[in-house]
Amino acid sequence: MGSNVVFYAMYNDDDVLKDGAKKLVAKGVKVADVFSPFPIHGLDPIIGLKETRLGIMAFLYGLTGLALALIGMRYIMITDWPMNIGGKPNFSFLENFLAFVPITFELTVLFAAHAMAITYFLANKTIPGMPAENPDPRTTDDHFVMELRLSDNSKFSEKELEEMLMETGIVELDQKHIQ
Amino acid sequence: MHKEATIREPLVLGHKTYHQVTEDVCKPIEGKAPRTWYILFSIAAIIGVYGIGCILYLLGTGIGAWGLNKTINWAWDITNFVWWVGIGHAGTLISAVLLLFRQKWRMAINRSAEAMTIFAVFMAGLFPLIHMGRIWVAYWVMPLPNQFGSLWPNFNSPLLWDVFAISTYLSVSLVFWYIGLIPDFATIRDRAKKPVAKKIYSMLSFGWSGRAKQWSRFEMVSLVLAGLATPLVFSVHSIVSFDFATSIIPGWHTTIFPPYFVAGAVFSGFAMVQTLMLVMRKAYKLEAYIHTKHIEYMNIVIMATGSIVGTAYITELFISWYSGVEYESYAFINRATGPYWWAYATMMTCNVLSPQLMWFKKLRTSLTFTFIIAIVVNIGMWFERFVIIATTLHRDYLPSSWSMFYPTHIDIGIFVGTIGLFFVFFLLFTRYFPVLALNEVKTILKSSGQSYKDGTAKTPAFSIEEQHLADVKMKSSATAKAKTKSTPVQDTPAIDPKLVALVGMLGVVETDHKDDLTELTGLDSAIETKLNEIGIYTFAQIARIDAASDLGLLTVYISAAASQADLLAWKIEAEEKLKNDNN
């Protein structure tokens, strides 16, 4: 058993792929992945991708930056070494807070942006030196590849899947047997 | 999908397919650089090296090498700093603010505008650093525990805010820019033929594969980073303006500074974008992507921000009189009528009058005129900062210490040097980086491409139904054509005329040129005989089978012996064979 068949169906148009995916999904086929040279809008719900939670993460990172800035400003400017600037109150964080708004804002943005970018790279597994996984070099140019796995679609036979793919306007079909 | 009204001018001119977009952008990177590139690069490099020499001399000698004196303690250094930061603002505005506003025209210019931002902010950051004099202790601006009983930097000071604002701005812009570049680097990687280039671009593309999930995250990151960069870009120049506005110097101490500086920054930044884009689109033959409409849009931004700047100048003048503060009004009277009147007049003409000419459609759609105005605005905005900084300082409260500012050759050398360095960076960028956001331009190709808007584009088809319709049409017309030609090869008349036509399309071959078709996997001699019967003898014919239209017919003919997929596989195999034979 153990062996699995992967279909790489290649399209030369994003809308054809999207329509094809819609038809296949309607028949109960599970699309494993899609490789495309640019984001295909409206594809994610069709192939059952959940919305990414990166936005929520960015918000949390921003909160971290904000908290760090507030704690830092309070410690540095109020507790540890209050500075006497023209005799202005230097013992109260609240009264001094206005002067700390710019730094607080910058640190919030700094943390949210960079931590989000790092999360993005890790989640995508895009790190310098990683090997590319697109099945065909043309998928970063003008071709679109839909990946189907036999193991995900156990109710269909290899032949059935193949025939269903043939009806979706593909330009090339590649089959790989993987162990 | 994004829909666009037909009356809107297309953003991509002519008929472009996805592949052509890739070709147009990648060709200049893959080919050899033109001679002009080398000439420009050498000039920029020489100027840049001269600038570095001046900086090293300044660091070795001290700030006294500048023309500063005890009255004018800020002059060209801070002028250049503010000028460069301001120029940087256009890139972020284009890529972040216009992204939030869903302005699709930004896609043609955002990549290079953002590169410009990053290089301009590099140049800007240089000035405060060398102004420190002892650059080797520059890390003291960071809140690090130190040997002075942990004496912290003063977080109440706008100069320290600047440190945080500029470094956040630079690093966030860099990350934003690079995240957008990764998929395009992947495109270049997959096209690269030379092993070294392939290796470098694989490193740069971080192993990007273009999975649906990756794209979904990509879009989210772009959106959130745009949302973060938008207030960031406003905060940066606001904070730069605080360097002046929070002081008690007449002429600086005004609350109008933050919005006025931000508008000025966008104004000067767009002027620089115009200067660069007008040359780049010609040199890299990108006229189809960055055309008159884009230039016009940018001119409108220049006109709008120029008007804000003009209003701010006049408001400043009015308030200086209306406030009744003698010192304040003198600062402005002196700017306009004092020894530096010429700088003030230059600023007023370049920044207030020249953008108003953009109200005329004829002028704002003229490329030559735009280029001239862009240069004029760049000069004007440099003078604005000079007027604000040097002419405000040169007559302070004590008339005995009034003085004038004369730049030394080190002042000039460093300023010109940063322009050289900026162009060194920018030229390197245009040589090795995709200057157009490939993946973004492709997303608007169908909604904003000219041939798609006026309906002349056939391929790629819009939807699967339409494609099938087109195929049916093609097939019937092909049949008709072949019939009138009446192909004479067939010796077995009992064959379906459609098949005859089809084989006619594949090309007629004599029997003695026949290939051994059984070499193809799974093609047995029974099928070979069947194929030979209708006149298919060679791999070339099989390779020529049109996957979209011919497959069905042939499958019917071969019937039970093979499926469509088998045929398709044979076709691909035959193609491979032919390729290998040719090599």
PDB file of N, CA and C in Angstrom, chain A residues 13-15 19 33-39 41 44 50 52 54 73 76-77 80-81 83 85 99 103 105-106 114 116-117 120-121 123-124 126-127 130 132-134 137 140-142 162 168, chain B residues 18-19 22 149-152 155-156 161 171 175 182 187 189-190 206-221 224 231-232 235 239 439 442 446 460-464 565:
ATOM      1  N   ASP A  13      -4.457  29.693 -16.976  1.00  0.00           N
ATOM      2  CA  ASP A  13      -5.274  30.854 -16.640  1.00  0.00           C
ATOM      3  C   ASP A  13      -5.825  30.694 -15.226  1.00  0.00           C
ATOM      4  N   ASP A  14      -5.786  31.763 -14.464  1.00  0.00           N
ATOM      5  CA  ASP A  14      -6.215  31.679 -13.069  1.00  0.00           C
ATOM      6  C   ASP A  14      -7.713  31.429 -12.946  1.00  0.00           C
ATOM      7  N   ASP A  15      -8.501  32.019 -13.861  1.00  0.00           N
ATOM      8  CA  ASP A  15      -9.950  31.840 -13.747  1.00  0.00           C
ATOM      9  C   ASP A  15     -10.365  30.430 -14.117  1.00  0.00           C
ATOM     10  N   ASP A  19     -12.440  28.030 -11.681  1.00  0.00           N
ATOM     11  CA  ASP A  19     -13.667  27.333 -12.070  1.00  0.00           C
ATOM     12  C   ASP A  19     -13.497  25.832 -11.915  1.00  0.00           C
ATOM     13  N   ASP A  33      -3.416  21.645  -2.788  1.00  0.00           N
ATOM     14  CA  ASP A  33      -2.737  22.935  -2.805  1.00  0.00           C
ATOM     15  C   ASP A  33      -2.810  23.536  -4.200  1.00  0.00           C
ATOM     16  N   VAL A  34      -2.526  24.813  -4.273  1.00  0.00           N
ATOM     17  CA  VAL A  34      -2.469  25.494  -5.559  1.00  0.00           C
ATOM     18  C   VAL A  34      -1.184  26.305  -5.576  1.00  0.00           C
ATOM     19  N   PHE A  35      -0.458  26.223  -6.668  1.00  0.00           N
ATOM     20  CA  PHE A  35       0.755  27.029  -6.828  1.00  0.00           C
ATOM     21  C   PHE A  35       0.487  28.057  -7.913  1.00  0.00           C
ATOM     22  N   SER A  36       0.717  29.327  -7.625  1.00  0.00           N
ATOM     23  CA  SER A  36       0.405  30.338  -8.624  1.00  0.00           C
ATOM     24  C   SER A  36       1.431  31.458  -8.578  1.00  0.00           C
ATOM     25  N   PRO A  37       1.584  32.188  -9.684  1.00  0.00           N
ATOM     26  CA  PRO A  37       2.547  33.289  -9.707  1.00  0.00           C
ATOM     27  C   PRO A  37       2.047  34.535  -8.979  1.00  0.00           C
ATOM     28  N   PHE A  38       0.781  34.596  -8.653  1.00  0.00           N
ATOM     29  CA  PHE A  38       0.254  35.746  -7.914  1.00  0.00           C
ATOM     30  C   PHE A  38      -0.965  35.285  -7.132  1.00  0.00           C
ATOM     31  N   PRO A  39      -1.392  36.038  -6.125  1.00  0.00           N
ATOM     32  CA  PRO A  39      -2.544  35.597  -5.347  1.00  0.00           C
ATOM     33  C   PRO A  39      -3.803  35.534  -6.218  1.00  0.00           C
ATOM     34  N   HIS A  41      -7.526  35.766  -6.136  1.00  0.00           N
ATOM     35  CA  HIS A  41      -8.530  36.210  -5.177  1.00  0.00           C
ATOM     36  C   HIS A  41      -9.769  35.334  -5.242  1.00  0.00           C
ATOM     37  N   ASP A  44      -9.223  30.889  -1.891  1.00  0.00           N
ATOM     38  CA  ASP A  44      -9.055  30.272  -0.562  1.00  0.00           C
ATOM     39  C   ASP A  44     -10.320  29.599  -0.040  1.00  0.00           C
ATOM     40  N   LYS A  50      -8.375  28.203   5.581  1.00  0.00           N
ATOM     41  CA  LYS A  50      -8.892  29.108   6.597  1.00  0.00           C
ATOM     42  C   LYS A  50      -8.166  30.435   6.495  1.00  0.00           C
ATOM     43  N   THR A  52      -5.921  33.436   7.446  1.00  0.00           N
ATOM     44  CA  THR A  52      -4.721  33.424   8.274  1.00  0.00           C
ATOM     45  C   THR A  52      -4.929  34.247   9.542  1.00  0.00           C
ATOM     46  N   LEU A  54      -2.500  35.788  11.044  1.00  0.00           N
ATOM     47  CA  LEU A  54      -1.340  36.670  11.206  1.00  0.00           C
ATOM     48  C   LEU A  54      -1.732  38.047  11.735  1.00  0.00           C
ATOM     49  N   MET A  73       9.591  53.448  29.654  1.00  0.00           N
ATOM     50  CA  MET A  73       9.551  54.894  29.902  1.00  0.00           C
ATOM     51  C   MET A  73       9.377  55.165  31.397  1.00  0.00           C
ATOM     52  N   ILE A  76      12.761  54.198  33.105  1.00  0.00           N
ATOM     53  CA  ILE A  76      13.913  55.036  32.750  1.00  0.00           C
ATOM     54  C   ILE A  76      13.704  56.480  33.186  1.00  0.00           C
ATOM     55  N   MET A  77      12.547  57.040  32.878  1.00  0.00           N
ATOM     56  CA  MET A  77      12.354  58.484  33.035  1.00  0.00           C
ATOM     57  C   MET A  77      11.738  58.872  34.384  1.00  0.00           C
ATOM     58  N   ASP A  80      14.054  55.396  37.657  1.00  0.00           N
ATOM     59  CA  ASP A  80      15.503  55.227  37.760  1.00  0.00           C
ATOM     60  C   ASP A  80      16.263  56.548  37.775  1.00  0.00           C
ATOM     61  N   TRP A  81      15.964  57.452  36.899  1.00  0.00           N
ATOM     62  CA  TRP A  81      16.739  58.700  36.785  1.00  0.00           C
ATOM     63  C   TRP A  81      15.821  59.817  36.289  1.00  0.00           C
ATOM     64  N   MET A  83      14.643  63.204  35.118  1.00  0.00           N
ATOM     65  CA  MET A  83      15.414  64.343  34.621  1.00  0.00           C
ATOM     66  C   MET A  83      14.679  65.625  34.960  1.00  0.00           C
ATOM     67  N   ILE A  85      13.792  68.936  33.805  1.00  0.00           N
ATOM     68  CA  ILE A  85      13.770  69.745  32.587  1.00  0.00           C
ATOM     69  C   ILE A  85      12.913  70.963  32.861  1.00  0.00           C
ATOM     70  N   ALA A  99       4.951  63.339  26.548  1.00  0.00           N
ATOM     71  CA  ALA A  99       6.262  63.372  25.909  1.00  0.00           C
ATOM     72  C   ALA A  99       6.711  61.985  25.474  1.00  0.00           C
ATOM     73  N   ILE A 103       7.621  57.845  21.289  1.00  0.00           N
ATOM     74  CA  ILE A 103       8.420  56.628  21.489  1.00  0.00           C
ATOM     75  C   ILE A 103       7.497  55.426  21.633  1.00  0.00           C
ATOM     76  N   PHE A 105       4.545  55.007  20.442  1.00  0.00           N
ATOM     77  CA  PHE A 105       3.994  54.666  19.125  1.00  0.00           C
ATOM     78  C   PHE A 105       5.019  53.929  18.271  1.00  0.00           C
ATOM     79  N   GLU A 106       6.235  54.478  18.231  1.00  0.00           N
ATOM     80  CA  GLU A 106       7.263  53.866  17.377  1.00  0.00           C
ATOM     81  C   GLU A 106       7.559  52.437  17.814  1.00  0.00           C
ATOM     82  N   HIS A 114       7.956  43.942  12.875  1.00  0.00           N
ATOM     83  CA  HIS A 114       9.048  42.975  12.751  1.00  0.00           C
ATOM     84  C   HIS A 114       8.659  41.593  13.259  1.00  0.00           C
ATOM     85  N   MET A 116       5.740  40.360  13.294  1.00  0.00           N
ATOM     86  CA  MET A 116       4.830  39.784  12.318  1.00  0.00           C
ATOM     87  C   MET A 116       5.598  39.261  11.117  1.00  0.00           C
ATOM     88  N   ALA A 117       6.580  40.030  10.670  1.00  0.00           N
ATOM     89  CA  ALA A 117       7.373  39.586   9.519  1.00  0.00           C
ATOM     90  C   ALA A 117       8.090  38.283   9.848  1.00  0.00           C
ATOM     91  N   TYR A 120       5.666  35.491   9.843  1.00  0.00           N
ATOM     92  CA  TYR A 120       5.292  35.224   8.446  1.00  0.00           C
ATOM     93  C   TYR A 120       6.330  34.337   7.770  1.00  0.00           C
ATOM     94  N   PHE A 121       7.589  34.681   7.971  1.00  0.00           N
ATOM     95  CA  PHE A 121       8.641  33.876   7.345  1.00  0.00           C
ATOM     96  C   PHE A 121       8.639  32.455   7.893  1.00  0.00           C
ATOM     97  N   ALA A 123       6.114  30.805   9.373  1.00  0.00           N
ATOM     98  CA  ALA A 123       4.894  30.082   9.017  1.00  0.00           C
ATOM     99  C   ALA A 123       4.934  29.632   7.560  1.00  0.00           C
ATOM    100  N   ASN A 124       5.481  30.483   6.700  1.00  0.00           N
ATOM    101  CA  ASN A 124       5.557  30.159   5.276  1.00  0.00           C
ATOM    102  C   ASN A 124       6.712  29.239   4.968  1.00  0.00           C
ATOM    103  N   THR A 126       9.630  30.277   4.604  1.00  0.00           N
ATOM    104  CA  THR A 126      10.497  30.994   3.671  1.00  0.00           C
ATOM    105  C   THR A 126      11.626  31.614   4.474  1.00  0.00           C
ATOM    106  N   ILE A 127      12.732  30.916   4.459  1.00  0.00           N
ATOM    107  CA  ILE A 127      13.913  31.329   5.199  1.00  0.00           C
ATOM    108  C   ILE A 127      15.076  31.193   4.219  1.00  0.00           C
ATOM    109  N   MET A 130      16.186  27.896   2.076  1.00  0.00           N
ATOM    110  CA  MET A 130      15.168  26.863   1.951  1.00  0.00           C
ATOM    111  C   MET A 130      15.022  26.485   0.477  1.00  0.00           C
ATOM    112  N   ALA A 132      13.020  25.596  -2.904  1.00  0.00           N
ATOM    113  CA  ALA A 132      11.681  25.926  -3.414  1.00  0.00           C
ATOM    114  C   ALA A 132      10.909  24.643  -3.666  1.00  0.00           C
ATOM    115  N   GLU A 133       9.610  24.677  -3.471  1.00  0.00           N
ATOM    116  CA  GLU A 133       8.812  23.466  -3.600  1.00  0.00           C
ATOM    117  C   GLU A 133       7.810  23.509  -4.735  1.00  0.00           C
ATOM    118  N   ASN A 134       7.861  24.560  -5.553  1.00  0.00           N
ATOM    119  CA  ASN A 134       6.879  24.599  -6.635  1.00  0.00           C
ATOM    120  C   ASN A 134       7.204  23.518  -7.654  1.00  0.00           C
ATOM    121  N   PRO A 137       8.847  25.191 -12.764  1.00  0.00           N
ATOM    122  CA  PRO A 137       9.352  26.563 -12.729  1.00  0.00           C
ATOM    123  C   PRO A 137       8.383  27.573 -13.341  1.00  0.00           C
ATOM    124  N   THR A 140       5.910  30.251 -11.338  1.00  0.00           N
ATOM    125  CA  THR A 140       6.193  31.608 -10.862  1.00  0.00           C
ATOM    126  C   THR A 140       6.141  32.588 -12.025  1.00  0.00           C
ATOM    127  N   ASP A 141       5.733  32.091 -13.196  1.00  0.00           N
ATOM    128  CA  ASP A 141       5.696  32.970 -14.366  1.00  0.00           C
ATOM    129  C   ASP A 141       4.250  33.152 -14.835  1.00  0.00           C
ATOM    130  N   ASP A 142       3.718  32.178 -15.554  1.00  0.00           N
ATOM    131  CA  ASP A 142       2.364  32.362 -16.085  1.00  0.00           C
ATOM    132  C   ASP A 142       1.537  31.090 -16.013  1.00  0.00           C
ATOM    133  N   GLU A 162      -8.285  11.470 -12.553  1.00  0.00           N
ATOM    134  CA  GLU A 162      -7.627  11.904 -13.771  1.00  0.00           C
ATOM    135  C   GLU A 162      -8.651  12.439 -14.763  1.00  0.00           C
ATOM    136  N   THR A 168     -11.415  19.870 -16.716  1.00  0.00           N
ATOM    137  CA  THR A 168     -11.399  21.237 -16.166  1.00  0.00           C
ATOM    138  C   THR A 168     -10.557  22.196 -16.994  1.00  0.00           C
TER     139      THR A 168
ATOM    140  N   TYR B  18       0.430  37.161 -19.077  1.00  0.00           N
ATOM    141  CA  TYR B  18       1.221  37.044 -17.853  1.00  0.00           C
ATOM    142  C   TYR B  18       2.696  36.844 -18.183  1.00  0.00           C
ATOM    143  N   HIS B  19       2.930  36.011 -19.186  1.00  0.00           N
ATOM    144  CA  HIS B  19       4.313  35.696 -19.522  1.00  0.00           C
ATOM    145  C   HIS B  19       5.040  36.940 -20.017  1.00  0.00           C
ATOM    146  N   THR B  22       6.257  39.069 -17.219  1.00  0.00           N
ATOM    147  CA  THR B  22       7.499  38.527 -16.673  1.00  0.00           C
ATOM    148  C   THR B  22       8.669  38.878 -17.577  1.00  0.00           C
ATOM    149  N   GLY B 149      26.550  55.230  35.819  1.00  0.00           N
ATOM    150  CA  GLY B 149      25.451  54.988  36.753  1.00  0.00           C
ATOM    151  C   GLY B 149      24.158  54.829  35.998  1.00  0.00           C
ATOM    152  N   SER B 150      24.277  54.250  34.784  1.00  0.00           N
ATOM    153  CA  SER B 150      23.150  54.108  33.872  1.00  0.00           C
ATOM    154  C   SER B 150      22.418  55.423  33.651  1.00  0.00           C
ATOM    155  N   LEU B 151      23.113  56.338  33.012  1.00  0.00           N
ATOM    156  CA  LEU B 151      22.501  57.599  32.587  1.00  0.00           C
ATOM    157  C   LEU B 151      21.764  57.325  31.280  1.00  0.00           C
ATOM    158  N   TRP B 152      20.454  57.501  31.304  1.00  0.00           N
ATOM    159  CA  TRP B 152      19.664  57.176  30.122  1.00  0.00           C
ATOM    160  C   TRP B 152      19.628  58.355  29.162  1.00  0.00           C
ATOM    161  N   PHE B 155      14.371  60.898  26.967  1.00  0.00           N
ATOM    162  CA  PHE B 155      13.223  60.512  26.148  1.00  0.00           C
ATOM    163  C   PHE B 155      12.208  61.633  25.973  1.00  0.00           C
ATOM    164  N   ASN B 156      12.490  62.792  26.549  1.00  0.00           N
ATOM    165  CA  ASN B 156      11.626  63.944  26.303  1.00  0.00           C
ATOM    166  C   ASN B 156      12.074  64.717  25.064  1.00  0.00           C
ATOM    167  N   TRP B 161      13.524  61.136  19.771  1.00  0.00           N
ATOM    168  CA  TRP B 161      12.361  60.561  19.068  1.00  0.00           C
ATOM    169  C   TRP B 161      12.736  60.283  17.620  1.00  0.00           C
ATOM    170  N   SER B 171      13.659  50.406   9.030  1.00  0.00           N
ATOM    171  CA  SER B 171      13.617  48.944   9.108  1.00  0.00           C
ATOM    172  C   SER B 171      12.260  48.408   8.656  1.00  0.00           C
ATOM    173  N   VAL B 175      11.606  45.875   5.459  1.00  0.00           N
ATOM    174  CA  VAL B 175      10.919  44.591   5.584  1.00  0.00           C
ATOM    175  C   VAL B 175       9.727  44.531   4.615  1.00  0.00           C
ATOM    176  N   ILE B 182      10.090  39.052  -2.494  1.00  0.00           N
ATOM    177  CA  ILE B 182      10.387  37.610  -2.451  1.00  0.00           C
ATOM    178  C   ILE B 182       9.734  36.826  -3.604  1.00  0.00           C
ATOM    179  N   THR B 187      10.429  34.304  -9.181  1.00  0.00           N
ATOM    180  CA  THR B 187      10.237  34.270 -10.637  1.00  0.00           C
ATOM    181  C   THR B 187      11.578  34.312 -11.351  1.00  0.00           C
ATOM    182  N   ARG B 189      14.441  33.480 -10.116  1.00  0.00           N
ATOM    183  CA  ARG B 189      15.144  32.235  -9.787  1.00  0.00           C
ATOM    184  C   ARG B 189      14.741  31.121 -10.751  1.00  0.00           C
ATOM    185  N   ASP B 190      13.437  31.001 -10.989  1.00  0.00           N
ATOM    186  CA  ASP B 190      12.960  29.915 -11.828  1.00  0.00           C
ATOM    187  C   ASP B 190      13.279  30.124 -13.304  1.00  0.00           C
ATOM    188  N   PHE B 206      14.244  33.043  -0.642  1.00  0.00           N
ATOM    189  CA  PHE B 206      13.897  32.353   0.600  1.00  0.00           C
ATOM    190  C   PHE B 206      13.122  31.056   0.362  1.00  0.00           C
ATOM    191  N   GLY B 207      13.250  30.448  -0.815  1.00  0.00           N
ATOM    192  CA  GLY B 207      12.508  29.215  -1.071  1.00  0.00           C
ATOM    193  C   GLY B 207      11.015  29.429  -1.256  1.00  0.00           C
ATOM    194  N   TRP B 208      10.651  30.534  -1.835  1.00  0.00           N
ATOM    195  CA  TRP B 208       9.231  30.832  -2.080  1.00  0.00           C
ATOM    196  C   TRP B 208       8.661  29.885  -3.118  1.00  0.00           C
ATOM    197  N   SER B 209       7.520  29.251  -2.844  1.00  0.00           N
ATOM    198  CA  SER B 209       6.931  28.332  -3.814  1.00  0.00           C
ATOM    199  C   SER B 209       5.604  28.811  -4.380  1.00  0.00           C
ATOM    200  N   GLY B 210       5.013  29.824  -3.807  1.00  0.00           N
ATOM    201  CA  GLY B 210       3.749  30.342  -4.334  1.00  0.00           C
ATOM    202  C   GLY B 210       2.553  29.487  -4.000  1.00  0.00           C
ATOM    203  N   ARG B 211       2.566  28.824  -2.853  1.00  0.00           N
ATOM    204  CA  ARG B 211       1.404  28.045  -2.426  1.00  0.00           C
ATOM    205  C   ARG B 211       0.243  28.975  -2.102  1.00  0.00           C
ATOM    206  N   ALA B 212      -0.966  28.442  -2.183  1.00  0.00           N
ATOM    207  CA  ALA B 212      -2.148  29.266  -1.909  1.00  0.00           C
ATOM    208  C   ALA B 212      -2.084  29.848  -0.497  1.00  0.00           C
ATOM    209  N   LYS B 213      -1.619  29.041   0.445  1.00  0.00           N
ATOM    210  CA  LYS B 213      -1.556  29.521   1.825  1.00  0.00           C
ATOM    211  C   LYS B 213      -0.514  30.634   1.969  1.00  0.00           C
ATOM    212  N   GLN B 214       0.596  30.472   1.246  1.00  0.00           N
ATOM    213  CA  GLN B 214       1.630  31.507   1.299  1.00  0.00           C
ATOM    214  C   GLN B 214       1.090  32.827   0.760  1.00  0.00           C
ATOM    215  N   TRP B 215       0.336  32.740  -0.324  1.00  0.00           N
ATOM    216  CA  TRP B 215      -0.230  33.960  -0.894  1.00  0.00           C
ATOM    217  C   TRP B 215      -1.256  34.576   0.055  1.00  0.00           C
ATOM    218  N   SER B 216      -2.007  33.727   0.734  1.00  0.00           N
ATOM    219  CA  SER B 216      -3.015  34.256   1.644  1.00  0.00           C
ATOM    220  C   SER B 216      -2.327  35.014   2.782  1.00  0.00           C
ATOM    221  N   ARG B 217      -1.218  34.439   3.300  1.00  0.00           N
ATOM    222  CA  ARG B 217      -0.470  35.136   4.346  1.00  0.00           C
ATOM    223  C   ARG B 217       0.186  36.396   3.791  1.00  0.00           C
ATOM    224  N   PHE B 218       0.668  36.271   2.557  1.00  0.00           N
ATOM    225  CA  PHE B 218       1.335  37.407   1.907  1.00  0.00           C
ATOM    226  C   PHE B 218       0.404  38.614   1.856  1.00  0.00           C
ATOM    227  N   GLU B 219      -0.840  38.359   1.470  1.00  0.00           N
ATOM    228  CA  GLU B 219      -1.778  39.467   1.347  1.00  0.00           C
ATOM    229  C   GLU B 219      -2.078  40.076   2.713  1.00  0.00           C
ATOM    230  N   MET B 220      -2.188  39.202   3.727  1.00  0.00           N
ATOM    231  CA  MET B 220      -2.469  39.706   5.068  1.00  0.00           C
ATOM    232  C   MET B 220      -1.294  40.537   5.581  1.00  0.00           C
ATOM    233  N   VAL B 221      -0.071  40.037   5.391  1.00  0.00           N
ATOM    234  CA  VAL B 221       1.101  40.778   5.852  1.00  0.00           C
ATOM    235  C   VAL B 221       1.186  42.124   5.136  1.00  0.00           C
ATOM    236  N   VAL B 224      -1.482  44.447   6.682  1.00  0.00           N
ATOM    237  CA  VAL B 224      -1.194  44.912   8.044  1.00  0.00           C
ATOM    238  C   VAL B 224       0.029  45.828   8.045  1.00  0.00           C
ATOM    239  N   PRO B 231       0.398  55.266   9.532  1.00  0.00           N
ATOM    240  CA  PRO B 231       0.647  56.233  10.615  1.00  0.00           C
ATOM    241  C   PRO B 231       2.135  56.448  10.850  1.00  0.00           C
ATOM    242  N   LEU B 232       2.936  55.423  10.546  1.00  0.00           N
ATOM    243  CA  LEU B 232       4.374  55.554  10.770  1.00  0.00           C
ATOM    244  C   LEU B 232       4.959  56.666   9.909  1.00  0.00           C
ATOM    245  N   SER B 235       4.048  59.879  11.279  1.00  0.00           N
ATOM    246  CA  SER B 235       4.739  60.177  12.537  1.00  0.00           C
ATOM    247  C   SER B 235       6.178  60.591  12.281  1.00  0.00           C
ATOM    248  N   ILE B 239       7.683  64.019  13.629  1.00  0.00           N
ATOM    249  CA  ILE B 239       8.735  64.053  14.635  1.00  0.00           C
ATOM    250  C   ILE B 239       9.927  64.866  14.139  1.00  0.00           C
ATOM    251  N   ASN B 439       4.209  40.322  -9.323  1.00  0.00           N
ATOM    252  CA  ASN B 439       3.039  39.591  -8.851  1.00  0.00           C
ATOM    253  C   ASN B 439       1.838  40.509  -8.700  1.00  0.00           C
ATOM    254  N   LYS B 442       0.425  41.478 -12.278  1.00  0.00           N
ATOM    255  CA  LYS B 442      -0.324  40.378 -12.881  1.00  0.00           C
ATOM    256  C   LYS B 442      -1.747  40.297 -12.328  1.00  0.00           C
ATOM    257  N   LYS B 446      -5.960  41.535 -15.923  1.00  0.00           N
ATOM    258  CA  LYS B 446      -7.237  41.259 -16.581  1.00  0.00           C
ATOM    259  C   LYS B 446      -8.261  42.361 -16.355  1.00  0.00           C
ATOM    260  N   PRO B 460      -5.244  34.543 -22.195  1.00  0.00           N
ATOM    261  CA  PRO B 460      -6.023  33.475 -21.616  1.00  0.00           C
ATOM    262  C   PRO B 460      -7.492  33.852 -21.488  1.00  0.00           C
ATOM    263  N   ALA B 461      -8.352  32.867 -21.633  1.00  0.00           N
ATOM    264  CA  ALA B 461      -9.783  33.145 -21.630  1.00  0.00           C
ATOM    265  C   ALA B 461     -10.242  33.545 -20.237  1.00  0.00           C
ATOM    266  N   PHE B 462     -11.408  34.136 -20.178  1.00  0.00           N
ATOM    267  CA  PHE B 462     -11.890  34.629 -18.898  1.00  0.00           C
ATOM    268  C   PHE B 462     -12.427  33.519 -18.022  1.00  0.00           C
ATOM    269  N   SER B 463     -13.145  32.588 -18.598  1.00  0.00           N
ATOM    270  CA  SER B 463     -13.705  31.537 -17.776  1.00  0.00           C
ATOM    271  C   SER B 463     -13.674  30.258 -18.573  1.00  0.00           C
ATOM    272  N   ILE B 464     -13.912  29.184 -17.897  1.00  0.00           N
ATOM    273  CA  ILE B 464     -13.816  27.884 -18.567  1.00  0.00           C
ATOM    274  C   ILE B 464     -14.880  27.744 -19.647  1.00  0.00           C
ATOM    275  N   ALA B 565      -6.123  10.930 -21.013  1.00  0.00           N
ATOM    276  CA  ALA B 565      -4.905  11.169 -20.253  1.00  0.00           C
ATOM    277  C   ALA B 565      -3.730  10.474 -20.905  1.00  0.00           C
TER     278      ALA B 565
END
